[in-house]
Amino acid sequence: GGLFTPDTGMVGLSRGGANVANAEDIVGGLYYNPAGLFQLDGLHIEGGVVLMRSDTAFERSGGDGGEDLGQFNVDSDGAIVPGSEFEPFPTTRSDPHFRPIPEAGVAFGFDKPDITVALGLYAPMAPTQRFDPYGAGRYRLLEQELIQGAITLGVSWKMADWFALGVGLQLLILHLEESFTASADLIATRSEAEVNPENPDWDITATFSATQVRPHFNIGALFMPLPWLRAGVTFSPPYELEGTGEAELSGTLGREFFSNPGISDTLQFGDEPIHVSAKDDDITI
């Protein structure tokens, strides 16, 4: 299913998402097809946790003739590896982590008319990624955490023996935090023959976070022409994270660079490292 696994709920996940034509559990009904909730008669209480483990890796081109030809590798402490400017970058791998994905719900089904009302909480599988702060992918991503949750009220009505209709009203909760590194070594003095080392001494860390709470909905229908044949259809409009939050920049530039008298004498910035710090409390993502 990739990094952004679309299946939600233990039943839906075990069926590979093929739950639209059945959806006989609370979370499955609320998420996949609210029309299926009519199958719950009387009082039902459900709950559970999916434990997800995420491990991501990628290889950045460069060093060996790719787009970043001439970039040095750095070790786990951020020190330049001599002679590595023509070697491939090592594999960038995230720190493995476990994340609990909760679900819970309560429903009550009436007999006449055949109507079921359900209230539930579920969280689609969302990623957490953390990479080496000195790794080859630090200019792409250092850390990312996406939290999603939905509180949903659903109603299903079996209008006939062969047809049921349902609707769900959701309150979506979305939170995103992300950090990455930018390089400020463009202000460093170097000869034209010298390669850009991606020296961590010139790294500035940028972070931002944003949160949004928004309403949403889905509707569904279930057709049951024969006891052994069902067809389900459901519609949920797409949504985007358009959150407000804050952003920060921080870093101390050129520790080793400024401490070298032979180089610092040629600078216009003095002989002390440059401290970079900035914050914006009003950003939109």
PDB file of N, CA and C in Angstrom, residues 84-159:
ATOM      1  N   SER A  84      35.664  11.457  -1.026  1.00  0.00           N
ATOM      2  CA  SER A  84      34.349  10.864  -1.292  1.00  0.00           C
ATOM      3  C   SER A  84      33.539  11.637  -2.325  1.00  0.00           C
ATOM      4  N   GLU A  85      34.163  12.664  -2.937  1.00  0.00           N
ATOM      5  CA  GLU A  85      33.360  13.501  -3.839  1.00  0.00           C
ATOM      6  C   GLU A  85      32.951  12.792  -5.124  1.00  0.00           C
ATOM      7  N   PHE A  86      33.586  11.654  -5.435  1.00  0.00           N
ATOM      8  CA  PHE A  86      33.208  10.907  -6.628  1.00  0.00           C
ATOM      9  C   PHE A  86      32.645   9.536  -6.275  1.00  0.00           C
ATOM     10  N   GLU A  87      32.166   9.382  -5.053  1.00  0.00           N
ATOM     11  CA  GLU A  87      31.545   8.151  -4.618  1.00  0.00           C
ATOM     12  C   GLU A  87      30.037   8.348  -4.485  1.00  0.00           C
ATOM     13  N   PRO A  88      29.260   7.293  -4.686  1.00  0.00           N
ATOM     14  CA  PRO A  88      27.800   7.427  -4.522  1.00  0.00           C
ATOM     15  C   PRO A  88      27.444   7.800  -3.085  1.00  0.00           C
ATOM     16  N   PHE A  89      26.333   8.506  -2.953  1.00  0.00           N
ATOM     17  CA  PHE A  89      25.837   8.780  -1.610  1.00  0.00           C
ATOM     18  C   PHE A  89      25.320   7.491  -0.981  1.00  0.00           C
ATOM     19  N   PRO A  90      25.498   7.328   0.326  1.00  0.00           N
ATOM     20  CA  PRO A  90      24.978   6.115   0.977  1.00  0.00           C
ATOM     21  C   PRO A  90      23.451   6.153   1.038  1.00  0.00           C
ATOM     22  N   THR A  91      22.871   4.985   1.246  1.00  0.00           N
ATOM     23  CA  THR A  91      21.421   4.895   1.373  1.00  0.00           C
ATOM     24  C   THR A  91      20.955   5.688   2.586  1.00  0.00           C
ATOM     25  N   THR A  92      19.933   6.491   2.380  1.00  0.00           N
ATOM     26  CA  THR A  92      19.335   7.259   3.465  1.00  0.00           C
ATOM     27  C   THR A  92      18.140   6.477   4.006  1.00  0.00           C
ATOM     28  N   ARG A  93      18.174   6.134   5.271  1.00  0.00           N
ATOM     29  CA  ARG A  93      17.129   5.293   5.863  1.00  0.00           C
ATOM     30  C   ARG A  93      16.535   5.998   7.083  1.00  0.00           C
ATOM     31  N   SER A  94      15.244   5.930   7.199  1.00  0.00           N
ATOM     32  CA  SER A  94      14.572   6.546   8.336  1.00  0.00           C
ATOM     33  C   SER A  94      14.749   5.695   9.585  1.00  0.00           C
ATOM     34  N   ASP A  95      14.578   6.321  10.725  1.00  0.00           N
ATOM     35  CA  ASP A  95      14.587   5.576  11.980  1.00  0.00           C
ATOM     36  C   ASP A  95      13.282   4.788  12.078  1.00  0.00           C
ATOM     37  N   PRO A  96      13.352   3.456  12.185  1.00  0.00           N
ATOM     38  CA  PRO A  96      12.106   2.674  12.287  1.00  0.00           C
ATOM     39  C   PRO A  96      11.315   3.088  13.522  1.00  0.00           C
ATOM     40  N   HIS A  97      10.007   3.085  13.387  1.00  0.00           N
ATOM     41  CA  HIS A  97       9.175   3.463  14.521  1.00  0.00           C
ATOM     42  C   HIS A  97       7.865   2.679  14.471  1.00  0.00           C
ATOM     43  N   PHE A  98       7.252   2.552  15.621  1.00  0.00           N
ATOM     44  CA  PHE A  98       5.927   1.962  15.737  1.00  0.00           C
ATOM     45  C   PHE A  98       4.935   3.071  16.076  1.00  0.00           C
ATOM     46  N   ARG A  99       3.783   3.003  15.461  1.00  0.00           N
ATOM     47  CA  ARG A  99       2.731   3.994  15.752  1.00  0.00           C
ATOM     48  C   ARG A  99       1.413   3.275  15.975  1.00  0.00           C
ATOM     49  N   PRO A 100       0.734   3.530  17.089  1.00  0.00           N
ATOM     50  CA  PRO A 100      -0.596   2.950  17.302  1.00  0.00           C
ATOM     51  C   PRO A 100      -1.665   3.722  16.535  1.00  0.00           C
ATOM     52  N   ILE A 101      -2.520   3.005  15.840  1.00  0.00           N
ATOM     53  CA  ILE A 101      -3.629   3.600  15.082  1.00  0.00           C
ATOM     54  C   ILE A 101      -4.924   3.161  15.761  1.00  0.00           C
ATOM     55  N   PRO A 102      -5.578   4.045  16.528  1.00  0.00           N
ATOM     56  CA  PRO A 102      -6.752   3.617  17.299  1.00  0.00           C
ATOM     57  C   PRO A 102      -8.052   3.689  16.505  1.00  0.00           C
ATOM     58  N   GLU A 103      -9.032   2.951  16.970  1.00  0.00           N
ATOM     59  CA  GLU A 103     -10.390   3.061  16.445  1.00  0.00           C
ATOM     60  C   GLU A 103     -11.363   2.683  17.550  1.00  0.00           C
ATOM     61  N   ALA A 104     -12.503   3.336  17.563  1.00  0.00           N
ATOM     62  CA  ALA A 104     -13.524   3.064  18.575  1.00  0.00           C
ATOM     63  C   ALA A 104     -14.870   3.547  18.046  1.00  0.00           C
ATOM     64  N   GLY A 105     -15.931   2.891  18.502  1.00  0.00           N
ATOM     65  CA  GLY A 105     -17.248   3.306  18.050  1.00  0.00           C
ATOM     66  C   GLY A 105     -18.365   2.682  18.863  1.00  0.00           C
ATOM     67  N   VAL A 106     -19.522   3.326  18.816  1.00  0.00           N
ATOM     68  CA  VAL A 106     -20.724   2.814  19.457  1.00  0.00           C
ATOM     69  C   VAL A 106     -21.883   3.012  18.480  1.00  0.00           C
ATOM     70  N   ALA A 107     -22.773   2.043  18.416  1.00  0.00           N
ATOM     71  CA  ALA A 107     -23.899   2.111  17.483  1.00  0.00           C
ATOM     72  C   ALA A 107     -25.134   1.492  18.117  1.00  0.00           C
ATOM     73  N   PHE A 108     -26.286   1.963  17.652  1.00  0.00           N
ATOM     74  CA  PHE A 108     -27.551   1.378  18.095  1.00  0.00           C
ATOM     75  C   PHE A 108     -28.463   1.245  16.891  1.00  0.00           C
ATOM     76  N   GLY A 109     -28.983   0.030  16.675  1.00  0.00           N
ATOM     77  CA  GLY A 109     -29.865  -0.236  15.557  1.00  0.00           C
ATOM     78  C   GLY A 109     -31.299  -0.461  16.004  1.00  0.00           C
ATOM     79  N   PHE A 110     -32.199   0.309  15.430  1.00  0.00           N
ATOM     80  CA  PHE A 110     -33.623   0.173  15.721  1.00  0.00           C
ATOM     81  C   PHE A 110     -34.254  -0.877  14.796  1.00  0.00           C
ATOM     82  N   ASP A 111     -35.380  -1.401  15.221  1.00  0.00           N
ATOM     83  CA  ASP A 111     -36.051  -2.450  14.454  1.00  0.00           C
ATOM     84  C   ASP A 111     -36.985  -1.867  13.412  1.00  0.00           C
ATOM     85  N   LYS A 112     -37.905  -1.039  13.841  1.00  0.00           N
ATOM     86  CA  LYS A 112     -38.871  -0.425  12.928  1.00  0.00           C
ATOM     87  C   LYS A 112     -38.968   1.067  13.213  1.00  0.00           C
ATOM     88  N   PRO A 113     -38.563   1.887  12.275  1.00  0.00           N
ATOM     89  CA  PRO A 113     -37.943   1.549  10.986  1.00  0.00           C
ATOM     90  C   PRO A 113     -36.528   1.026  11.190  1.00  0.00           C
ATOM     91  N   ASP A 114     -36.015   0.351  10.160  1.00  0.00           N
ATOM     92  CA  ASP A 114     -34.696  -0.280  10.251  1.00  0.00           C
ATOM     93  C   ASP A 114     -33.630   0.801  10.058  1.00  0.00           C
ATOM     94  N   ILE A 115     -33.345   1.528  11.161  1.00  0.00           N
ATOM     95  CA  ILE A 115     -32.386   2.635  11.131  1.00  0.00           C
ATOM     96  C   ILE A 115     -31.317   2.388  12.201  1.00  0.00           C
ATOM     97  N   THR A 116     -30.075   2.636  11.844  1.00  0.00           N
ATOM     98  CA  THR A 116     -28.962   2.507  12.775  1.00  0.00           C
ATOM     99  C   THR A 116     -28.208   3.821  12.845  1.00  0.00           C
ATOM    100  N   VAL A 117     -27.902   4.234  14.072  1.00  0.00           N
ATOM    101  CA  VAL A 117     -27.121   5.455  14.314  1.00  0.00           C
ATOM    102  C   VAL A 117     -25.798   5.038  14.960  1.00  0.00           C
ATOM    103  N   ALA A 118     -24.690   5.603  14.472  1.00  0.00           N
ATOM    104  CA  ALA A 118     -23.366   5.219  14.975  1.00  0.00           C
ATOM    105  C   ALA A 118     -22.506   6.451  15.165  1.00  0.00           C
ATOM    106  N   LEU A 119     -21.660   6.413  16.196  1.00  0.00           N
ATOM    107  CA  LEU A 119     -20.689   7.464  16.470  1.00  0.00           C
ATOM    108  C   LEU A 119     -19.327   6.796  16.646  1.00  0.00           C
ATOM    109  N   GLY A 120     -18.320   7.285  15.931  1.00  0.00           N
ATOM    110  CA  GLY A 120     -17.024   6.615  15.988  1.00  0.00           C
ATOM    111  C   GLY A 120     -15.858   7.561  15.831  1.00  0.00           C
ATOM    112  N   LEU A 121     -14.703   7.071  16.228  1.00  0.00           N
ATOM    113  CA  LEU A 121     -13.421   7.765  16.067  1.00  0.00           C
ATOM    114  C   LEU A 121     -12.469   6.814  15.364  1.00  0.00           C
ATOM    115  N   TYR A 122     -11.863   7.275  14.284  1.00  0.00           N
ATOM    116  CA  TYR A 122     -10.857   6.468  13.600  1.00  0.00           C
ATOM    117  C   TYR A 122      -9.754   7.383  13.074  1.00  0.00           C
ATOM    118  N   ALA A 123      -8.606   6.782  12.834  1.00  0.00           N
ATOM    119  CA  ALA A 123      -7.434   7.537  12.396  1.00  0.00           C
ATOM    120  C   ALA A 123      -6.819   6.830  11.204  1.00  0.00           C
ATOM    121  N   PRO A 124      -6.882   7.416  10.022  1.00  0.00           N
ATOM    122  CA  PRO A 124      -6.184   6.811   8.878  1.00  0.00           C
ATOM    123  C   PRO A 124      -4.688   6.702   9.156  1.00  0.00           C
ATOM    124  N   MET A 125      -4.051   5.724   8.520  1.00  0.00           N
ATOM    125  CA  MET A 125      -2.624   5.527   8.744  1.00  0.00           C
ATOM    126  C   MET A 125      -1.828   6.677   8.147  1.00  0.00           C
ATOM    127  N   ALA A 126      -1.122   7.387   9.000  1.00  0.00           N
ATOM    128  CA  ALA A 126      -0.350   8.548   8.578  1.00  0.00           C
ATOM    129  C   ALA A 126       1.099   8.359   9.013  1.00  0.00           C
ATOM    130  N   PRO A 127       2.035   8.892   8.233  1.00  0.00           N
ATOM    131  CA  PRO A 127       3.436   8.548   8.464  1.00  0.00           C
ATOM    132  C   PRO A 127       4.126   9.425   9.502  1.00  0.00           C
ATOM    133  N   THR A 128       5.110   8.835  10.150  1.00  0.00           N
ATOM    134  CA  THR A 128       6.120   9.568  10.899  1.00  0.00           C
ATOM    135  C   THR A 128       7.470   9.153  10.337  1.00  0.00           C
ATOM    136  N   GLN A 129       8.274  10.131   9.922  1.00  0.00           N
ATOM    137  CA  GLN A 129       9.572   9.846   9.342  1.00  0.00           C
ATOM    138  C   GLN A 129      10.639  10.678  10.045  1.00  0.00           C
ATOM    139  N   ARG A 130      11.747  10.036  10.392  1.00  0.00           N
ATOM    140  CA  ARG A 130      12.878  10.733  10.985  1.00  0.00           C
ATOM    141  C   ARG A 130      14.149  10.221  10.332  1.00  0.00           C
ATOM    142  N   PHE A 131      14.954  11.146   9.797  1.00  0.00           N
ATOM    143  CA  PHE A 131      16.169  10.786   9.087  1.00  0.00           C
ATOM    144  C   PHE A 131      17.394  11.356   9.796  1.00  0.00           C
ATOM    145  N   ASP A 132      18.556  10.845   9.416  1.00  0.00           N
ATOM    146  CA  ASP A 132      19.830  11.261   9.978  1.00  0.00           C
ATOM    147  C   ASP A 132      20.050  12.755   9.715  1.00  0.00           C
ATOM    148  N   PRO A 133      20.311  13.559  10.753  1.00  0.00           N
ATOM    149  CA  PRO A 133      20.516  15.004  10.538  1.00  0.00           C
ATOM    150  C   PRO A 133      21.756  15.313   9.714  1.00  0.00           C
ATOM    151  N   TYR A 134      22.652  14.352   9.546  1.00  0.00           N
ATOM    152  CA  TYR A 134      23.829  14.552   8.696  1.00  0.00           C
ATOM    153  C   TYR A 134      23.792  13.662   7.456  1.00  0.00           C
ATOM    154  N   GLY A 135      22.662  13.036   7.194  1.00  0.00           N
ATOM    155  CA  GLY A 135      22.563  12.128   6.061  1.00  0.00           C
ATOM    156  C   GLY A 135      22.444  12.865   4.741  1.00  0.00           C
ATOM    157  N   ALA A 136      22.561  12.090   3.651  1.00  0.00           N
ATOM    158  CA  ALA A 136      22.528  12.675   2.309  1.00  0.00           C
ATOM    159  C   ALA A 136      21.163  13.235   1.940  1.00  0.00           C
ATOM    160  N   GLY A 137      20.128  12.901   2.695  1.00  0.00           N
ATOM    161  CA  GLY A 137      18.796  13.400   2.381  1.00  0.00           C
ATOM    162  C   GLY A 137      18.324  14.527   3.271  1.00  0.00           C
ATOM    163  N   ARG A 138      19.252  15.133   4.026  1.00  0.00           N
ATOM    164  CA  ARG A 138      18.820  16.137   5.004  1.00  0.00           C
ATOM    165  C   ARG A 138      18.288  17.407   4.344  1.00  0.00           C
ATOM    166  N   TYR A 139      18.629  17.661   3.084  1.00  0.00           N
ATOM    167  CA  TYR A 139      18.086  18.829   2.390  1.00  0.00           C
ATOM    168  C   TYR A 139      16.703  18.545   1.816  1.00  0.00           C
ATOM    169  N   ARG A 140      16.282  17.298   1.928  1.00  0.00           N
ATOM    170  CA  ARG A 140      14.918  16.927   1.525  1.00  0.00           C
ATOM    171  C   ARG A 140      14.001  16.851   2.731  1.00  0.00           C
ATOM    172  N   LEU A 141      14.462  16.140   3.770  1.00  0.00           N
ATOM    173  CA  LEU A 141      13.604  15.937   4.928  1.00  0.00           C
ATOM    174  C   LEU A 141      14.433  15.446   6.105  1.00  0.00           C
ATOM    175  N   LEU A 142      14.197  16.042   7.258  1.00  0.00           N
ATOM    176  CA  LEU A 142      14.776  15.540   8.505  1.00  0.00           C
ATOM    177  C   LEU A 142      13.729  14.805   9.329  1.00  0.00           C
ATOM    178  N   GLU A 143      12.581  15.428   9.467  1.00  0.00           N
ATOM    179  CA  GLU A 143      11.543  14.837  10.298  1.00  0.00           C
ATOM    180  C   GLU A 143      10.177  15.265   9.784  1.00  0.00           C
ATOM    181  N   GLN A 144       9.247  14.330   9.796  1.00  0.00           N
ATOM    182  CA  GLN A 144       7.879  14.624   9.365  1.00  0.00           C
ATOM    183  C   GLN A 144       6.914  13.817  10.213  1.00  0.00           C
ATOM    184  N   GLU A 145       5.906  14.491  10.720  1.00  0.00           N
ATOM    185  CA  GLU A 145       4.858  13.807  11.466  1.00  0.00           C
ATOM    186  C   GLU A 145       3.521  14.327  10.995  1.00  0.00           C
ATOM    187  N   LEU A 146       2.688  13.417  10.555  1.00  0.00           N
ATOM    188  CA  LEU A 146       1.339  13.744  10.096  1.00  0.00           C
ATOM    189  C   LEU A 146       0.353  12.999  10.981  1.00  0.00           C
ATOM    190  N   ILE A 147      -0.537  13.732  11.611  1.00  0.00           N
ATOM    191  CA  ILE A 147      -1.558  13.147  12.476  1.00  0.00           C
ATOM    192  C   ILE A 147      -2.923  13.424  11.855  1.00  0.00           C
ATOM    193  N   GLN A 148      -3.701  12.359  11.657  1.00  0.00           N
ATOM    194  CA  GLN A 148      -5.049  12.491  11.125  1.00  0.00           C
ATOM    195  C   GLN A 148      -6.028  11.807  12.069  1.00  0.00           C
ATOM    196  N   GLY A 149      -7.197  12.367  12.177  1.00  0.00           N
ATOM    197  CA  GLY A 149      -8.246  11.760  12.970  1.00  0.00           C
ATOM    198  C   GLY A 149      -9.598  12.226  12.479  1.00  0.00           C
ATOM    199  N   ALA A 150     -10.614  11.419  12.689  1.00  0.00           N
ATOM    200  CA  ALA A 150     -11.965  11.777  12.261  1.00  0.00           C
ATOM    201  C   ALA A 150     -12.964  11.316  13.320  1.00  0.00           C
ATOM    202  N   ILE A 151     -13.792  12.243  13.763  1.00  0.00           N
ATOM    203  CA  ILE A 151     -14.934  11.933  14.625  1.00  0.00           C
ATOM    204  C   ILE A 151     -16.167  11.962  13.731  1.00  0.00           C
ATOM    205  N   THR A 152     -16.874  10.840  13.643  1.00  0.00           N
ATOM    206  CA  THR A 152     -17.918  10.689  12.628  1.00  0.00           C
ATOM    207  C   THR A 152     -19.237  10.246  13.248  1.00  0.00           C
ATOM    208  N   LEU A 153     -20.314  10.876  12.804  1.00  0.00           N
ATOM    209  CA  LEU A 153     -21.676  10.478  13.138  1.00  0.00           C
ATOM    210  C   LEU A 153     -22.329   9.959  11.871  1.00  0.00           C
ATOM    211  N   GLY A 154     -22.769   8.702  11.893  1.00  0.00           N
ATOM    212  CA  GLY A 154     -23.351   8.095  10.707  1.00  0.00           C
ATOM    213  C   GLY A 154     -24.746   7.563  10.961  1.00  0.00           C
ATOM    214  N   VAL A 155     -25.569   7.583   9.910  1.00  0.00           N
ATOM    215  CA  VAL A 155     -26.937   7.076   9.969  1.00  0.00           C
ATOM    216  C   VAL A 155     -27.185   6.214   8.737  1.00  0.00           C
ATOM    217  N   SER A 156     -27.785   5.036   8.969  1.00  0.00           N
ATOM    218  CA  SER A 156     -28.124   4.132   7.870  1.00  0.00           C
ATOM    219  C   SER A 156     -29.601   3.762   7.942  1.00  0.00           C
ATOM    220  N   TRP A 157     -30.229   3.683   6.770  1.00  0.00           N
ATOM    221  CA  TRP A 157     -31.653   3.344   6.704  1.00  0.00           C
ATOM    222  C   TRP A 157     -31.845   2.273   5.629  1.00  0.00           C
ATOM    223  N   LYS A 158     -32.313   1.111   6.044  1.00  0.00           N
ATOM    224  CA  LYS A 158     -32.654   0.058   5.093  1.00  0.00           C
ATOM    225  C   LYS A 158     -34.083   0.317   4.619  1.00  0.00           C
ATOM    226  N   MET A 159     -34.179   0.917   3.454  1.00  0.00           N
ATOM    227  CA  MET A 159     -35.465   1.382   2.945  1.00  0.00           C
ATOM    228  C   MET A 159     -36.299   0.244   2.365  1.00  0.00           C
TER     229      MET A 159
END
